[in-house]
Amino acid sequence: MQFSLVTVFCIIVFGVVCHLITKFVLKPYRKRRYYKKQGSSIQMTERFYPFLGDYKGIINDYQDKGKFIAHYVRDLMLQKDATPLYLFQIPNMVILYFRDVEWLSELNKLIPKYVDREPIDNSGFGKIGSTGGLGQVRSTEAWKKRREVLMKTIGINHASKFIPLFIKHLDDNFGVIGNQQEISFSQVANTSVFSFILSLLFGKNVLDQMGLCNYEAKDGSIKQMKLYDCMMTMSDDMKSESLALYNVIFPELVDYNLGRENRRNERNNKEIGRVLNEFIAQSTEKNSVYAQVIDELKDTPQEQILSDCISLLIGGHETTFMSFTSAVYCLKKYPEVMTKLIKEIQTVVLEGGKISPNDFLQNFNHEKLDEMEYLTMFIKEVLRLHPSASRSLGYKTLRPLKIKDVMIPKGEILAFDVIGSLVSPKQWKDPMNFIPERFDPTSEYFKTPSGKNRHPLSYIPFTFGSRTCPGRSLAMLELKVAIVYFMLKFEYQIEEDFLQNPDVTFSIYSPFELHMKINNVKC
Ligand code: HEM
């Protein structure tokens, strides 16, 4: 009996070891060989490790040196031998990055019939409220209808009506800052954008009326926190867990909430859902996006609309405040750009001194924003060189496909390489230089280095096609308002070393925070 138990145990261990070796060594190597045979269109790392794939090399080269991991992908694009595709492999995950306009164009034709959304970001912040919201589900007819209604509610024709609400949230957070104060700009921008999006989605009084979350800390103690603080703390918890080696090797641990930390994250995640649900159940707000969509889509379950709104909250928060932060950083880094923007604010917004900054901020005239051509070019350049989302969400091939000369099997994860595409030396002159004029048709930088017109898919900070960012118009408006607001109100100073550090960027997962000193509060 004893012998047979030992035998069974040995067989099980042997089986598990064989399974792990197949899954983490043989299959990844086979996949690599498969794509190598597909021709020269696909680049992959030279240092590929059993069990770890590309992970170790990238961590060594980037994370450990305090650099932003996505710059690894961007820097590949700047190499002479850059190929249209890049294969990124970590143990249980393979992503084929598309970064050439012709290939992106081919991919676009296949979405959503043959290639559709696959939620692969479940280990990071994407997991918060991941109950199958707008950005996490397949492109069904029902999804399309909900997306249309949500976009109509937050889209450009309506977005300008949210300006007073946004200014109020900017005032609540920036208005308390005094002369000579040292601040974490990232923190203040983060809170402003989050509280605005939350109010827009669920109601003006959401922050006063919403209950507290019972956040479970690492040591098991429970802390009562406001929703915002809870989400931010959880975001940090989840980001650090998503980079933990055991979760990278076994993403199932995250999927099924196994392990102490993953279980704790899941409990905290549910707590956020509970607080939001409680608030919605007792809210009488009629003008919120949530209430309007409920009103229009009577047949759609309310939980679905709540999940969609959480998708908007998550999609529209970090991306936007990070871009705002990059903009303020770039203005100090490139003083000539700051001078041009100040001039435009003086002429267009303040009408050469006829209007005072205070008056303008109290009666924000959004039509003036449309006249600010330099501001628009500046924001476009910020989003090009500092995209806050460095790649698209995941797309999955629903059947084997041939794109140009490459056969891609069913079930492969594809992504738009946003950060790489935006510096493609074929499309952009001096791609690493910050030149807002490259969006001015009269500028020499408007064309490609070979003098042609740039391909429409060369500029993809929000990607394109049927799954493009639904919040892009709102985001552009928010950025314009926030930048003009900040410039009218403050003179500021950023440490020179930080300004000169070429690695600094503000993006999801980037390791930087912007600190500054306020030299003067102007109004
Ligand atoms: C500067 C700000 C923003 C940037 C750079 C940005 C960028 C992106 C990118 C790259 C994607 C992935 C698209 C794809 O997978 O092809 C995306 C998706 C998404 N974004 Fe944004 N975004 C921003 C602001 C917003 C805002 C303000 C909202 C909502 C209020 C929002 C909501 C979403 C949602 C819901 C998705 C998923 C779309 C889907 O799968 O159908 N984003 N965004």
XYZ file of C-alpha atoms and ligand atoms in Angstrom:
566
model
C 0.000 0.000 0.000
C 2.738 2.373 1.030
C 4.634 1.562 -2.150
C 1.642 2.248 -4.333
C 0.981 5.621 -2.641
C 4.577 6.646 -3.256
C 4.229 5.502 -6.862
C 1.037 7.524 -7.347
C 2.717 10.556 -5.793
C 5.757 10.161 -8.055
C 3.531 9.807 -11.124
C 1.636 12.978 -10.179
C 4.866 14.923 -9.597
C 6.285 13.614 -12.866
C 3.070 14.608 -14.669
C 3.145 18.117 -13.181
C 6.829 18.585 -14.055
C 6.210 17.401 -17.650
C 3.227 19.747 -17.914
C 5.228 22.712 -16.646
C 8.148 21.985 -18.950
C 5.814 21.649 -21.931
C 3.921 24.786 -21.060
C 6.801 27.039 -20.092
C 9.723 25.738 -22.093
C 8.720 23.610 -25.072
C 5.651 25.564 -26.196
C 7.256 29.025 -25.952
C 10.337 27.792 -27.860
C 8.091 26.121 -30.458
C 6.145 29.375 -30.833
C 9.369 31.306 -31.328
C 10.568 28.839 -33.942
C 7.190 29.004 -35.645
C 7.365 32.789 -36.014
C 11.045 32.723 -37.024
C 10.037 30.493 -39.921
C 7.373 32.993 -40.956
C 9.998 35.238 -42.495
C 11.720 38.465 -41.585
C 8.694 40.583 -40.632
C 8.843 39.679 -36.943
C 11.395 40.870 -34.438
C 11.955 39.120 -31.105
C 14.383 39.439 -28.220
C 17.720 37.698 -28.408
C 17.786 36.807 -24.740
C 14.997 34.335 -24.228
C 14.992 32.308 -21.026
C 13.243 29.018 -20.191
C 10.293 29.689 -17.870
C 10.849 33.451 -18.034
C 10.714 34.214 -21.745
C 11.442 37.892 -22.437
C 10.652 38.894 -18.888
C 14.120 38.632 -17.369
C 15.956 40.584 -20.065
C 13.426 43.377 -20.007
C 13.397 43.608 -16.246
C 17.213 43.694 -16.231
C 17.429 46.323 -18.936
C 14.596 48.554 -17.923
C 12.741 48.086 -14.657
C 15.853 47.592 -12.528
C 17.347 50.766 -13.958
C 14.235 52.740 -13.086
C 13.259 53.035 -16.745
C 9.788 52.623 -18.087
C 9.337 49.102 -19.464
C 7.340 50.247 -22.512
C 10.382 52.263 -23.642
C 11.936 48.920 -24.392
C 9.280 48.362 -27.053
C 9.616 51.952 -28.291
C 13.404 51.720 -28.580
C 13.091 48.595 -30.731
C 11.174 50.660 -33.249
C 14.025 53.179 -33.444
C 16.520 50.529 -34.455
C 17.615 50.359 -38.088
C 16.339 46.808 -38.516
C 12.889 47.462 -36.983
C 10.322 45.071 -38.402
C 6.544 45.587 -38.795
C 5.783 43.094 -36.019
C 7.323 42.369 -32.656
C 6.779 39.176 -30.715
C 6.645 39.639 -26.947
C 6.632 36.456 -24.919
C 6.388 36.022 -21.222
C 5.701 32.587 -19.835
C 1.991 32.253 -20.225
C 1.383 35.118 -22.551
C 2.320 35.940 -26.119
C 1.530 39.278 -27.696
C 2.166 40.074 -31.316
C 2.653 43.835 -31.541
C 1.641 45.570 -34.786
C 3.612 48.745 -35.448
C 3.753 49.412 -39.166
C 1.002 51.412 -40.854
C 0.430 48.908 -43.677
C 0.122 46.054 -41.215
C -2.089 48.063 -38.874
C -4.300 48.769 -41.832
C -4.577 45.037 -42.633
C -5.329 44.275 -38.999
C -8.043 46.914 -38.911
C -9.896 45.176 -41.759
C -10.144 42.022 -39.651
C -11.608 43.661 -36.513
C -14.104 42.606 -35.169
C -15.112 39.740 -37.479
C -11.918 37.700 -37.306
C -10.032 39.508 -34.554
C -11.854 40.803 -31.492
C -11.286 42.197 -28.022
C -9.721 39.868 -25.475
C -9.365 41.146 -21.931
C -5.791 40.220 -21.112
C -5.039 42.951 -18.599
C -6.658 41.158 -15.726
C -3.595 41.232 -13.513
C -3.278 44.992 -13.294
C -5.595 47.894 -12.718
C -7.823 46.464 -15.443
C -9.073 43.981 -12.907
C -10.754 46.614 -10.777
C -14.456 46.345 -11.395
C -13.817 43.839 -14.184
C -17.327 42.627 -14.492
C -17.449 42.597 -18.272
C -17.713 46.335 -18.985
C -17.490 48.152 -22.316
C -13.775 47.596 -22.906
C -13.690 44.008 -21.690
C -16.233 42.241 -23.850
C -16.565 41.050 -27.437
C -18.061 43.296 -30.132
C -21.633 42.001 -30.111
C -24.672 43.942 -31.393
C -25.687 44.658 -27.775
C -22.196 45.996 -27.034
C -22.348 48.195 -30.135
C -25.651 49.712 -29.076
C -24.384 50.419 -25.549
C -21.182 51.944 -26.855
C -23.137 54.218 -29.202
C -25.351 55.495 -26.408
C -22.445 55.970 -24.001
C -20.418 57.813 -26.629
C -23.365 60.040 -27.406
C -23.632 60.888 -23.713
C -19.953 61.713 -23.199
C -19.051 62.552 -26.839
C -17.899 65.823 -28.307
C -21.330 67.347 -28.993
C -22.123 67.012 -25.337
C -18.691 67.107 -23.756
C -18.446 70.901 -23.596
C -21.387 71.005 -21.188
C -19.179 69.220 -18.655
C -16.626 72.061 -18.584
C -18.085 73.855 -15.519
C -18.088 70.550 -13.624
C -14.479 69.915 -14.602
C -13.417 73.446 -13.599
C -15.101 72.896 -10.225
C -13.035 69.752 -9.655
C -9.869 71.499 -10.797
C -10.664 74.348 -8.378
C -11.389 71.959 -5.500
C -7.959 70.432 -5.877
C -5.694 73.134 -7.382
C -7.517 76.073 -5.782
C -6.082 75.334 -2.326
C -2.451 75.527 -3.470
C -0.527 78.578 -2.278
C 2.576 80.537 -3.283
C 5.935 78.801 -2.749
C 4.224 75.506 -2.006
C 5.862 72.258 -3.077
C 3.363 69.811 -4.515
C 3.102 66.444 -6.175
C 1.468 67.602 -9.371
C 0.722 63.978 -10.254
C -1.348 63.573 -7.085
C -3.351 66.749 -7.571
C -3.989 66.064 -11.269
C -4.929 62.482 -10.431
C -7.528 63.494 -7.838
C -8.964 66.233 -10.042
C -9.499 63.956 -13.042
C -10.770 61.041 -10.978
C -13.297 63.073 -9.008
C -14.487 64.749 -12.222
C -15.029 61.466 -14.107
C -16.722 59.926 -11.082
C -19.094 62.891 -10.782
C -19.784 62.933 -14.494
C -20.645 59.242 -14.493
C -22.592 58.978 -11.264
C -23.663 62.459 -10.195
C -22.410 65.809 -8.968
C -22.750 64.976 -5.311
C -21.182 61.588 -5.543
C -18.142 62.486 -3.485
C -20.136 63.799 -0.509
C -22.720 61.060 -0.529
C -20.758 57.961 -1.321
C -20.048 55.607 1.577
C -16.584 54.595 2.728
C -14.759 51.485 1.505
C -13.428 48.966 4.014
C -9.968 48.521 2.556
C -8.086 45.459 3.762
C -4.406 46.259 4.277
C -1.515 43.786 3.862
C -1.442 43.038 7.593
C -5.151 42.141 7.527
C -6.310 45.316 9.285
C -9.326 47.138 7.843
C -9.045 50.824 7.001
C -12.008 52.964 6.110
C -11.225 54.958 2.993
C -12.933 57.143 0.432
C -13.516 55.404 -2.896
C -10.759 57.387 -4.580
C -8.116 56.547 -1.951
C -9.198 52.938 -1.965
C -8.923 52.672 -5.749
C -5.533 54.339 -5.795
C -4.166 52.120 -3.044
C -5.568 49.084 -4.827
C -4.113 50.229 -8.113
C -0.641 50.228 -6.517
C -1.292 46.832 -4.906
C -2.376 45.346 -8.193
C 0.400 46.854 -10.251
C 3.053 45.479 -7.921
C 1.337 42.086 -7.915
C 1.041 42.046 -11.677
C 4.830 42.357 -11.956
C 5.463 39.697 -9.293
C 7.227 36.753 -10.860
C 4.806 34.094 -9.551
C 1.864 35.936 -11.120
C 3.746 36.445 -14.359
C 4.564 32.742 -14.566
C 1.141 31.608 -13.393
C -1.468 34.216 -14.406
C -4.081 31.662 -13.304
C -3.198 32.709 -9.747
C -4.636 36.127 -10.586
C -7.529 34.784 -12.658
C -8.743 32.534 -9.875
C -7.635 34.766 -6.987
C -5.215 32.242 -5.580
C -2.579 33.230 -3.065
C -2.905 35.619 -0.159
C -2.290 38.844 -2.049
C -4.502 37.988 -4.996
C -7.335 37.047 -2.639
C -6.900 40.290 -0.742
C -6.966 42.281 -3.981
C -10.135 40.510 -5.007
C -11.817 41.286 -1.666
C -10.862 44.942 -2.010
C -12.107 44.935 -5.589
C -15.485 43.623 -4.467
C -15.589 46.291 -1.788
C -15.319 49.012 -4.446
C -18.210 47.386 -6.331
C -20.257 47.275 -3.125
C -19.764 50.975 -2.370
C -20.593 52.008 -5.949
C -23.685 49.787 -5.987
C -24.925 51.151 -2.673
C -24.486 54.688 -3.896
C -26.336 54.049 -7.147
C -29.212 52.306 -5.383
C -29.957 55.399 -3.293
C -29.010 58.111 -5.810
C -31.724 60.371 -7.208
C -29.385 62.007 -9.707
C -30.995 62.314 -13.158
C -28.238 64.015 -15.152
C -25.401 61.591 -14.620
C -24.166 59.521 -17.565
C -25.292 56.403 -15.700
C -28.848 57.710 -15.154
C -29.150 58.886 -18.773
C -28.005 55.579 -20.204
C -30.332 53.631 -17.889
C -33.126 55.848 -19.165
C -32.274 55.263 -22.818
C -31.457 51.550 -22.697
C -34.403 50.282 -20.704
C -33.883 46.643 -21.752
C -30.252 46.505 -20.677
C -29.612 45.170 -17.156
C -28.508 47.906 -14.777
C -25.470 45.856 -13.659
C -24.256 45.906 -17.269
C -24.553 49.680 -17.461
C -22.736 49.971 -14.143
C -19.913 47.781 -15.499
C -19.737 49.941 -18.626
C -19.502 53.069 -16.490
C -16.711 51.469 -14.457
C -14.915 50.777 -17.776
C -15.197 54.491 -18.570
C -14.003 55.425 -15.088
C -10.934 53.241 -15.384
C -10.274 53.986 -19.065
C -10.745 57.712 -18.573
C -8.864 58.341 -15.383
C -5.207 57.355 -15.418
C -4.760 57.959 -19.166
C -6.038 61.517 -18.886
C -4.287 62.679 -15.731
C -1.011 61.157 -16.966
C -1.313 63.091 -20.249
C -2.073 66.283 -18.312
C 1.057 65.628 -16.234
C 3.182 65.021 -19.353
C 1.885 68.267 -20.855
C 2.857 70.361 -17.823
C 6.248 68.629 -17.720
C 6.904 69.233 -21.442
C 6.058 72.926 -21.139
C 8.954 73.379 -18.694
C 11.249 71.053 -20.595
C 10.779 72.973 -23.852
C 10.666 76.685 -22.902
C 10.202 77.810 -26.523
C 6.982 75.764 -26.651
C 5.845 77.332 -23.365
C 6.469 80.823 -24.805
C 4.353 80.085 -27.887
C 1.518 78.682 -25.811
C 1.540 81.632 -23.419
C 1.350 83.938 -26.434
C -1.676 82.074 -27.781
C -3.388 82.195 -24.395
C -2.734 85.933 -24.213
C -4.143 86.648 -27.683
C -6.984 84.167 -27.968
C -8.143 83.554 -24.413
C -7.401 86.885 -22.773
C -7.926 88.883 -25.988
C -4.673 90.775 -25.520
C -5.508 91.813 -21.930
C -9.191 92.720 -22.366
C -10.229 89.750 -20.237
C -8.675 88.886 -16.874
C -7.630 85.255 -16.157
C -10.114 85.164 -13.265
C -13.011 86.312 -15.428
C -12.145 83.771 -18.050
C -11.989 80.912 -15.566
C -15.338 81.897 -14.084
C -17.029 82.001 -17.493
C -15.007 79.465 -19.389
C -15.716 80.012 -23.063
C -15.116 76.694 -24.772
C -15.396 78.153 -28.269
C -12.065 79.860 -27.612
C -10.489 76.422 -27.258
C -11.372 75.655 -30.880
C -9.475 78.751 -31.967
C -6.316 77.651 -30.137
C -4.451 75.888 -32.920
C -1.104 75.796 -31.155
C -2.670 74.252 -28.040
C -4.160 71.459 -30.161
C -0.830 70.793 -31.895
C 0.961 70.851 -28.543
C -1.421 68.279 -27.022
C -1.108 66.057 -30.089
C 2.671 66.133 -29.754
C 2.447 65.343 -26.019
C 0.301 62.311 -26.826
C 2.745 61.273 -29.552
C 5.970 61.393 -27.588
C 4.409 60.575 -24.208
C 1.426 58.330 -24.959
C -0.268 57.484 -21.674
C -1.401 54.116 -23.042
C 1.665 52.541 -24.613
C -0.269 49.804 -26.381
C -3.854 48.915 -27.169
C -5.856 46.489 -25.102
C -5.654 42.890 -26.305
C -7.250 41.511 -29.458
C -7.578 37.795 -30.137
C -7.580 35.971 -33.468
C -10.863 34.082 -33.719
C -9.525 31.772 -36.472
C -6.172 31.178 -38.207
C -5.333 34.193 -40.382
C -2.876 35.226 -42.995
C -1.806 38.852 -42.693
C 0.491 39.741 -45.582
C 2.971 36.836 -45.553
C 2.533 35.803 -41.914
C 0.232 32.980 -40.803
C -1.175 33.724 -37.362
C -2.815 30.836 -35.508
C -6.237 30.989 -33.869
C -6.217 32.255 -30.276
C -3.174 34.544 -30.642
C -3.190 37.869 -28.804
C -2.492 40.881 -31.004
C -2.005 44.504 -29.953
C -1.389 47.878 -31.573
C 2.074 49.023 -30.587
C 1.059 52.594 -29.812
C 4.378 53.803 -28.395
C 6.418 52.258 -31.244
C 4.154 53.463 -34.043
C 4.294 57.013 -32.748
C 8.058 57.215 -33.267
C 8.289 55.251 -36.519
C 11.262 56.808 -38.363
C 9.460 56.076 -41.645
C 6.543 58.303 -40.686
C 8.030 60.981 -38.437
C 10.919 63.365 -39.068
C 13.249 63.545 -36.025
C 10.829 61.290 -34.175
C 12.385 61.743 -30.727
C 12.273 65.546 -30.873
C 9.325 67.432 -29.413
C 7.957 69.504 -32.319
C 4.256 70.524 -32.086
C 4.540 72.065 -35.585
C 4.655 68.576 -37.094
C 0.836 68.811 -36.984
C 0.825 72.095 -38.912
C 0.310 71.412 -42.644
C 2.585 74.348 -43.556
C 5.529 72.988 -41.557
C 8.375 70.967 -43.077
C 7.810 68.462 -40.249
C 4.276 67.751 -41.416
C 5.556 65.254 -44.016
C 7.405 61.961 -43.696
C 11.218 62.027 -44.008
C 10.842 61.039 -47.666
C 8.524 64.004 -48.269
C 5.231 62.113 -48.530
C 2.035 62.698 -46.591
C 1.938 60.762 -43.347
C -0.256 57.671 -43.339
C -3.538 58.259 -41.409
C -2.677 55.333 -39.125
C 0.689 56.776 -38.167
C -0.936 58.724 -35.321
C -2.613 56.292 -32.946
C -2.542 57.457 -29.295
C -6.211 56.400 -29.057
C -5.792 53.639 -31.703
C -8.495 53.483 -34.424
C -11.263 51.302 -35.808
C -14.315 49.908 -34.094
C -12.603 49.457 -30.697
C -10.826 52.809 -30.641
C -10.997 54.801 -27.400
C -14.598 55.985 -26.954
C -13.432 58.805 -24.656
C -11.039 60.486 -27.091
C -13.139 63.651 -27.646
C -13.775 64.049 -23.946
C -10.069 63.458 -23.246
C -8.966 66.106 -25.760
C -11.404 68.597 -24.266
C -10.311 67.823 -20.701
C -6.667 68.275 -21.657
C -7.324 71.613 -23.321
C -9.318 72.903 -20.344
C -6.837 71.594 -17.778
C -3.770 73.041 -19.528
C -5.330 76.492 -20.040
C -6.579 76.433 -16.421
C -3.151 75.550 -15.057
C -1.292 78.063 -17.219
C -3.652 80.894 -16.281
C -3.327 80.151 -12.602
C 0.262 79.159 -11.874
C 3.929 79.812 -12.445
C 5.920 76.771 -11.459
C 9.334 75.222 -11.304
C 10.551 71.647 -11.850
C 13.990 70.391 -10.772
C 16.495 70.677 -13.597
C 17.823 67.106 -13.207
C 14.331 65.745 -13.580
C 13.714 67.878 -16.654
C 16.923 66.670 -18.267
C 16.298 62.968 -17.550
C 15.495 61.492 -20.989
C 13.680 58.508 -19.458
C 10.987 60.554 -17.742
C 7.506 59.995 -19.029
C 4.091 59.696 -17.407
C 2.215 56.705 -18.569
C 0.373 53.694 -17.174
C 3.059 51.651 -15.378
C 5.794 54.287 -15.732
C 7.698 54.762 -12.474
C 7.692 58.575 -12.354
C 5.805 61.155 -10.329
C 5.919 64.882 -11.087
C 6.887 67.147 -8.184
C 7.073 70.893 -8.558
C 7.285 74.167 -6.699
C 4.578 76.754 -7.255
C 6.378 80.103 -7.618
C 3.331 82.241 -8.077
C -0.434 81.808 -7.895
C -1.592 84.304 -10.492
C -5.310 84.300 -9.858
C -5.496 60.999 -23.044
C -6.474 60.214 -22.685
C -6.735 58.830 -23.234
C -5.921 58.001 -23.951
C -4.489 58.248 -24.418
C -6.673 56.784 -24.208
C -6.191 55.723 -24.933
C -6.897 54.547 -25.133
C -6.392 53.402 -25.849
C -5.027 53.316 -26.518
C -7.341 52.442 -25.808
C -7.239 51.032 -26.395
C -7.989 50.947 -27.704
C -7.755 49.608 -28.370
O -7.640 48.598 -27.692
O -7.632 49.573 -29.619
C -8.465 52.963 -25.060
C -9.613 52.261 -24.816
C -10.640 52.721 -24.033
N -10.747 53.986 -23.467
Fe -9.404 55.473 -23.658
N -7.907 56.911 -23.623
C -8.000 58.133 -23.029
C -9.091 58.665 -22.362
C -10.279 57.998 -22.154
C -11.453 58.570 -21.553
C -11.566 60.026 -21.080
C -12.392 57.577 -21.460
C -13.784 57.602 -20.909
C -14.343 58.584 -20.277
C -11.793 56.369 -22.024
C -12.414 55.142 -22.088
C -11.917 54.039 -22.761
C -12.615 52.755 -22.871
C -13.946 52.384 -22.244
C -11.821 51.930 -23.685
C -12.133 50.506 -24.157
C -12.798 50.609 -25.552
C -13.298 49.318 -26.158
O -12.741 48.263 -25.925
O -14.271 49.362 -26.912
N -10.520 56.672 -22.440
N -8.176 54.252 -24.671
